[in-house]
Amino acid sequence: DTEVTQTPKHLVMGMTNKKSLKCEQHMGHRAMYWYKQKAKKPPELMFVYSYEKLSINESVPSRFSPECPNSSLLNLHLHALQPEDSALYLCASSQVPGQVFYGYTFGSGTRLTVV
Amino acid sequence: DAKTTQPNSMESNEEEPVHLPCNHSTISGTDYIHWYRQLPSQGPEYVIHGLTSNVNNRMASLAIAEDRKSSTLILHRATLRDAAVYYCILRDTQGGSEKLVFGKGTKLTVNP
């Protein structure tokens, strides 16, 4: 299995809702990432997990809460979002530094719309 | 974060070679040069990476300048499926973790 699977593919949520995005990989990668991408812009890094521990938080607002319950799963919990948070949310995984590196593998993303 | 500079857009004809340039004058000795591409409505896709020597794989070649301040991604025969945004990125490793920070990229148009 050489894929990163993201669910759901599309999500519409209200500003008072709580929802979660899910990301799964079975490549044995121990580093996982969340990116946010607005239309016609490059992906922006949000969080980095290394060996299931949060190692980098790029000053992301607390209404976004990441979780890595095991080495194959990465979640992004969403609460009290704003319409400007509407974007494509991308998950990626890779080997950790020090291991043989073959690049990041990205999922196809979750298209989030906040209404 | 070390920065890269790429042209906003480039055009090529199908079955012709394409040379996509990238400047990274502030690169440090341990930064790897990565290239990713993003097709419409998809997540980014790894293309190639290198440190000092030129690299080849089934998708492309990467030519790295001797001073490492610039690099060029070479697609040997462009196809319509190569139309995408191509990102040149410096892999930044800090404290055992690492991050890829995307720049604006080059939008490649391939004409039939």
CSV table of C-alpha atoms in Angstrom, one decimal:
chain,number,residue,atom,x,y,z
A,1,ASP,CA,0.0,0.0,0.0
A,2,THR,CA,1.7,3.2,-1.2
A,3,GLU,CA,-1.2,5.6,-0.5
A,4,VAL,CA,-2.3,8.2,2.0
A,5,THR,CA,-6.1,8.0,2.4
A,6,GLN,CA,-8.0,11.0,3.6
A,7,THR,CA,-11.7,11.0,4.7
A,8,PRO,CA,-14.1,12.6,4.0
A,9,LYS,CA,-13.3,14.0,0.6
A,10,HIS,CA,-15.7,16.9,1.1
A,11,LEU,CA,-17.1,18.4,4.3
A,12,VAL,CA,-19.5,21.3,4.9
A,13,MET,CA,-19.8,22.5,8.5
A,14,GLY,CA,-21.3,25.3,10.4
A,15,MET,CA,-19.3,27.6,12.5
A,16,THR,CA,-20.6,26.0,15.7
A,17,ASN,CA,-20.1,22.4,14.6
A,18,LYS,CA,-17.3,20.0,15.7
A,19,LYS,CA,-15.9,17.7,13.0
A,20,SER,CA,-12.8,15.7,12.4
A,21,LEU,CA,-10.7,14.9,9.4
A,22,LYS,CA,-9.0,11.6,9.2
A,23,CYS,CA,-5.8,10.5,7.5
A,24,GLU,CA,-4.4,7.0,7.2
A,25,GLN,CA,-1.2,5.4,5.8
A,26,HIS,CA,0.2,1.9,6.0
A,27,MET,CA,3.7,2.5,4.5
A,28,GLY,CA,5.4,2.4,7.9
A,29,HIS,CA,6.1,6.2,7.8
A,30,ARG,CA,6.7,7.7,11.2
A,31,ALA,CA,6.4,11.3,10.2
A,32,MET,CA,3.0,12.7,9.3
A,33,TYR,CA,1.9,16.2,8.4
A,34,TRP,CA,-1.1,18.5,8.0
A,35,TYR,CA,-1.2,21.2,5.3
A,36,LYS,CA,-3.8,23.8,4.4
A,37,GLN,CA,-4.2,25.0,0.9
A,38,LYS,CA,-6.4,27.9,-0.3
A,39,ALA,CA,-7.4,28.2,-3.9
A,40,LYS,CA,-4.5,29.1,-6.3
A,41,LYS,CA,-2.0,29.2,-3.4
A,42,PRO,CA,0.7,26.8,-2.3
A,43,PRO,CA,0.1,24.4,0.6
A,44,GLU,CA,0.9,25.9,4.0
A,45,LEU,CA,2.3,23.6,6.7
A,46,MET,CA,0.2,23.4,9.9
A,47,PHE,CA,1.5,20.5,12.0
A,48,VAL,CA,4.3,17.9,12.0
A,49,TYR,CA,4.1,14.6,13.9
A,50,SER,CA,7.3,12.5,14.4
A,51,TYR,CA,6.9,9.1,16.1
A,52,GLU,CA,3.4,10.0,17.1
A,53,LYS,CA,4.5,13.1,18.9
A,54,LEU,CA,3.7,16.7,17.9
A,55,SER,CA,7.0,18.2,16.9
A,56,ILE,CA,6.1,21.3,14.9
A,57,ASN,CA,3.0,23.6,15.3
A,58,GLU,CA,3.2,26.5,12.8
A,59,SER,CA,1.3,28.8,15.1
A,60,VAL,CA,-2.0,27.3,14.1
A,61,PRO,CA,-5.2,28.6,16.0
A,62,SER,CA,-6.5,26.4,18.7
A,63,ARG,CA,-9.7,25.7,16.9
A,64,PHE,CA,-7.6,23.2,14.9
A,65,SER,CA,-6.5,20.3,17.2
A,66,PRO,CA,-4.4,17.5,15.8
A,67,GLU,CA,-4.1,14.0,17.1
A,68,CYS,CA,-2.0,11.0,16.2
A,69,PRO,CA,-3.5,8.0,18.0
A,70,ASN,CA,-1.1,5.5,16.4
A,71,SER,CA,1.6,5.3,13.7
A,72,SER,CA,-0.9,4.9,10.9
A,73,LEU,CA,-3.5,7.4,11.8
A,74,LEU,CA,-3.6,11.2,12.0
A,75,ASN,CA,-6.7,13.2,12.8
A,76,LEU,CA,-7.5,16.9,12.7
A,77,HIS,CA,-10.3,18.0,15.0
A,78,LEU,CA,-12.2,21.1,14.0
A,79,HIS,CA,-14.2,23.3,16.3
A,80,ALA,CA,-15.7,26.8,16.0
A,81,LEU,CA,-14.2,27.4,12.6
A,82,GLN,CA,-14.6,30.6,10.6
A,83,PRO,CA,-15.6,30.9,6.9
A,84,GLU,CA,-12.0,31.9,6.1
A,85,ASP,CA,-10.9,28.4,7.2
A,86,SER,CA,-12.5,27.0,4.1
A,87,ALA,CA,-9.7,25.3,2.2
A,88,LEU,CA,-8.3,22.0,1.0
A,89,TYR,CA,-6.7,20.2,3.9
A,90,LEU,CA,-3.9,17.9,2.9
A,91,CYS,CA,-2.3,15.1,4.9
A,92,ALA,CA,1.2,13.7,4.1
A,93,SER,CA,3.6,11.2,5.4
A,94,SER,CA,7.3,10.3,5.1
A,95,GLN,CA,10.2,8.5,6.6
A,96,VAL,CA,11.8,10.4,9.5
A,97,PRO,CA,15.2,12.0,9.2
A,98,GLY,CA,17.9,9.5,9.4
A,99,GLN,CA,16.0,6.9,7.4
A,100,VAL,CA,16.2,6.3,3.7
A,101,PHE,CA,14.1,9.0,2.2
A,102,TYR,CA,11.8,8.6,-0.8
A,103,GLY,CA,9.8,11.8,-0.5
A,104,TYR,CA,6.6,12.8,1.0
A,105,THR,CA,3.4,11.0,0.0
A,106,PHE,CA,0.3,13.2,0.0
A,107,GLY,CA,-3.3,12.4,0.2
A,108,SER,CA,-5.9,13.9,-2.2
A,109,GLY,CA,-7.2,16.1,0.6
A,110,THR,CA,-10.5,17.0,2.2
A,111,ARG,CA,-12.3,20.0,0.7
A,112,LEU,CA,-13.7,21.9,3.7
A,113,THR,CA,-16.4,24.5,3.4
A,114,VAL,CA,-17.4,26.5,6.6
A,115,VAL,CA,-20.8,28.1,6.4
B,1,ASP,CA,13.1,29.0,6.3
B,2,ALA,CA,15.4,29.0,3.3
B,3,LYS,CA,13.6,30.4,0.3
B,4,THR,CA,13.3,29.4,-3.4
B,5,THR,CA,12.5,31.5,-6.4
B,6,GLN,CA,10.8,30.1,-9.5
B,7,PRO,CA,9.1,31.7,-12.5
B,8,ASN,CA,5.4,32.0,-12.1
B,9,SER,CA,4.6,30.2,-15.3
B,10,MET,CA,6.2,28.4,-18.3
B,11,GLU,CA,4.9,26.9,-21.5
B,12,SER,CA,6.1,23.9,-23.4
B,13,ASN,CA,5.1,21.8,-26.4
B,14,GLU,CA,4.2,18.2,-26.2
B,15,GLU,CA,7.1,15.8,-26.6
B,16,GLU,CA,9.7,18.5,-26.2
B,17,PRO,CA,12.1,18.8,-23.2
B,18,VAL,CA,11.2,21.2,-20.4
B,19,HIS,CA,13.7,22.9,-18.1
B,20,LEU,CA,12.2,24.3,-14.9
B,21,PRO,CA,14.6,26.6,-13.1
B,22,CYS,CA,14.9,27.3,-9.3
B,23,ASN,CA,17.1,29.7,-7.4
B,24,HIS,CA,18.0,29.0,-3.8
B,25,SER,CA,20.9,31.4,-3.0
B,26,THR,CA,20.5,31.0,0.8
B,27,ILE,CA,20.7,27.2,0.8
B,28,SER,CA,22.6,25.7,3.7
B,29,GLY,CA,25.0,22.8,3.4
B,30,THR,CA,22.5,20.3,4.8
B,31,ASP,CA,19.4,21.4,2.8
B,32,TYR,CA,18.1,18.9,0.3
B,33,ILE,CA,16.5,20.2,-2.9
B,34,HIS,CA,13.1,18.7,-3.5
B,35,TRP,CA,10.7,18.9,-6.4
B,36,TYR,CA,7.0,18.2,-6.2
B,37,ARG,CA,4.2,18.8,-8.6
B,38,GLN,CA,0.5,19.2,-8.1
B,39,LEU,CA,-2.0,18.3,-10.8
B,40,PRO,CA,-5.4,20.0,-10.7
B,41,SER,CA,-7.7,18.7,-8.0
B,42,GLN,CA,-4.9,16.4,-6.5
B,43,GLY,CA,-2.5,16.5,-3.7
B,44,PRO,CA,1.2,17.2,-4.4
B,45,GLU,CA,3.2,14.4,-5.9
B,46,TYR,CA,6.9,13.8,-5.2
B,47,VAL,CA,9.1,14.1,-8.3
B,48,ILE,CA,12.7,14.0,-7.3
B,49,HIS,CA,15.2,15.2,-4.7
B,50,GLY,CA,19.0,15.7,-4.4
B,51,LEU,CA,21.8,17.2,-2.3
B,52,THR,CA,24.8,17.9,-4.5
B,53,SER,CA,25.0,15.5,-7.5
B,54,ASN,CA,22.7,15.4,-10.4
B,55,VAL,CA,19.9,12.8,-10.0
B,56,ASN,CA,17.8,10.8,-12.4
B,57,ASN,CA,14.6,8.8,-11.9
B,58,ARG,CA,11.8,7.6,-14.1
B,59,MET,CA,9.9,10.9,-13.9
B,60,ALA,CA,12.7,13.5,-14.4
B,61,SER,CA,16.2,14.6,-13.9
B,62,LEU,CA,17.6,17.1,-11.4
B,63,ALA,CA,20.6,19.2,-12.3
B,64,ILE,CA,22.2,21.0,-9.4
B,65,ALA,CA,24.7,23.9,-9.8
B,66,GLU,CA,28.1,23.4,-8.4
B,67,ASP,CA,27.6,26.1,-5.8
B,68,ARG,CA,24.1,24.7,-5.1
B,69,LYS,CA,22.5,28.1,-5.4
B,70,SER,CA,20.3,27.0,-8.2
B,71,SER,CA,18.9,23.8,-9.7
B,72,THR,CA,16.9,22.8,-12.8
B,73,LEU,CA,14.2,20.1,-13.1
B,74,ILE,CA,14.3,18.5,-16.5
B,75,LEU,CA,11.3,16.7,-18.0
B,76,HIS,CA,12.8,14.9,-21.0
B,77,ARG,CA,9.7,14.7,-23.1
B,78,ALA,CA,6.7,16.7,-21.9
B,79,THR,CA,3.2,15.1,-22.2
B,80,LEU,CA,-0.2,16.7,-21.6
B,81,ARG,CA,-0.3,14.8,-18.2
B,82,ASP,CA,2.8,16.9,-17.1
B,83,ALA,CA,0.7,20.1,-17.0
B,84,ALA,CA,0.8,21.0,-13.3
B,85,VAL,CA,2.3,23.4,-10.7
B,86,TYR,CA,5.9,22.4,-10.0
B,87,TYR,CA,7.3,23.3,-6.6
B,88,CYS,CA,11.0,23.6,-5.8
B,89,ILE,CA,11.4,23.2,-2.0
B,90,LEU,CA,14.4,23.1,0.4
B,91,ARG,CA,13.9,20.3,3.0
B,92,ASP,CA,14.5,21.9,6.4
B,93,THR,CA,15.5,19.6,9.2
B,94,GLN,CA,15.3,20.8,12.8
B,95,GLY,CA,15.9,18.9,15.9
B,96,GLY,CA,15.1,15.5,14.4
B,97,SER,CA,11.9,16.7,12.7
B,98,GLU,CA,11.7,18.2,9.3
B,99,LYS,CA,9.3,20.3,7.3
B,100,LEU,CA,8.7,21.1,3.6
B,101,VAL,CA,7.7,24.7,3.1
B,102,PHE,CA,6.2,25.3,-0.3
B,103,GLY,CA,6.9,28.4,-2.3
B,104,LYS,CA,4.7,29.7,-5.1
B,105,GLY,CA,5.8,27.2,-7.7
B,106,THR,CA,5.8,27.3,-11.5
B,107,LYS,CA,2.6,26.6,-13.4
B,108,LEU,CA,3.6,24.5,-16.5
B,109,THR,CA,1.3,24.5,-19.5
B,110,VAL,CA,1.9,21.8,-22.1
B,111,ASN,CA,0.6,22.6,-25.6
B,112,PRO,CA,-0.5,19.8,-27.9
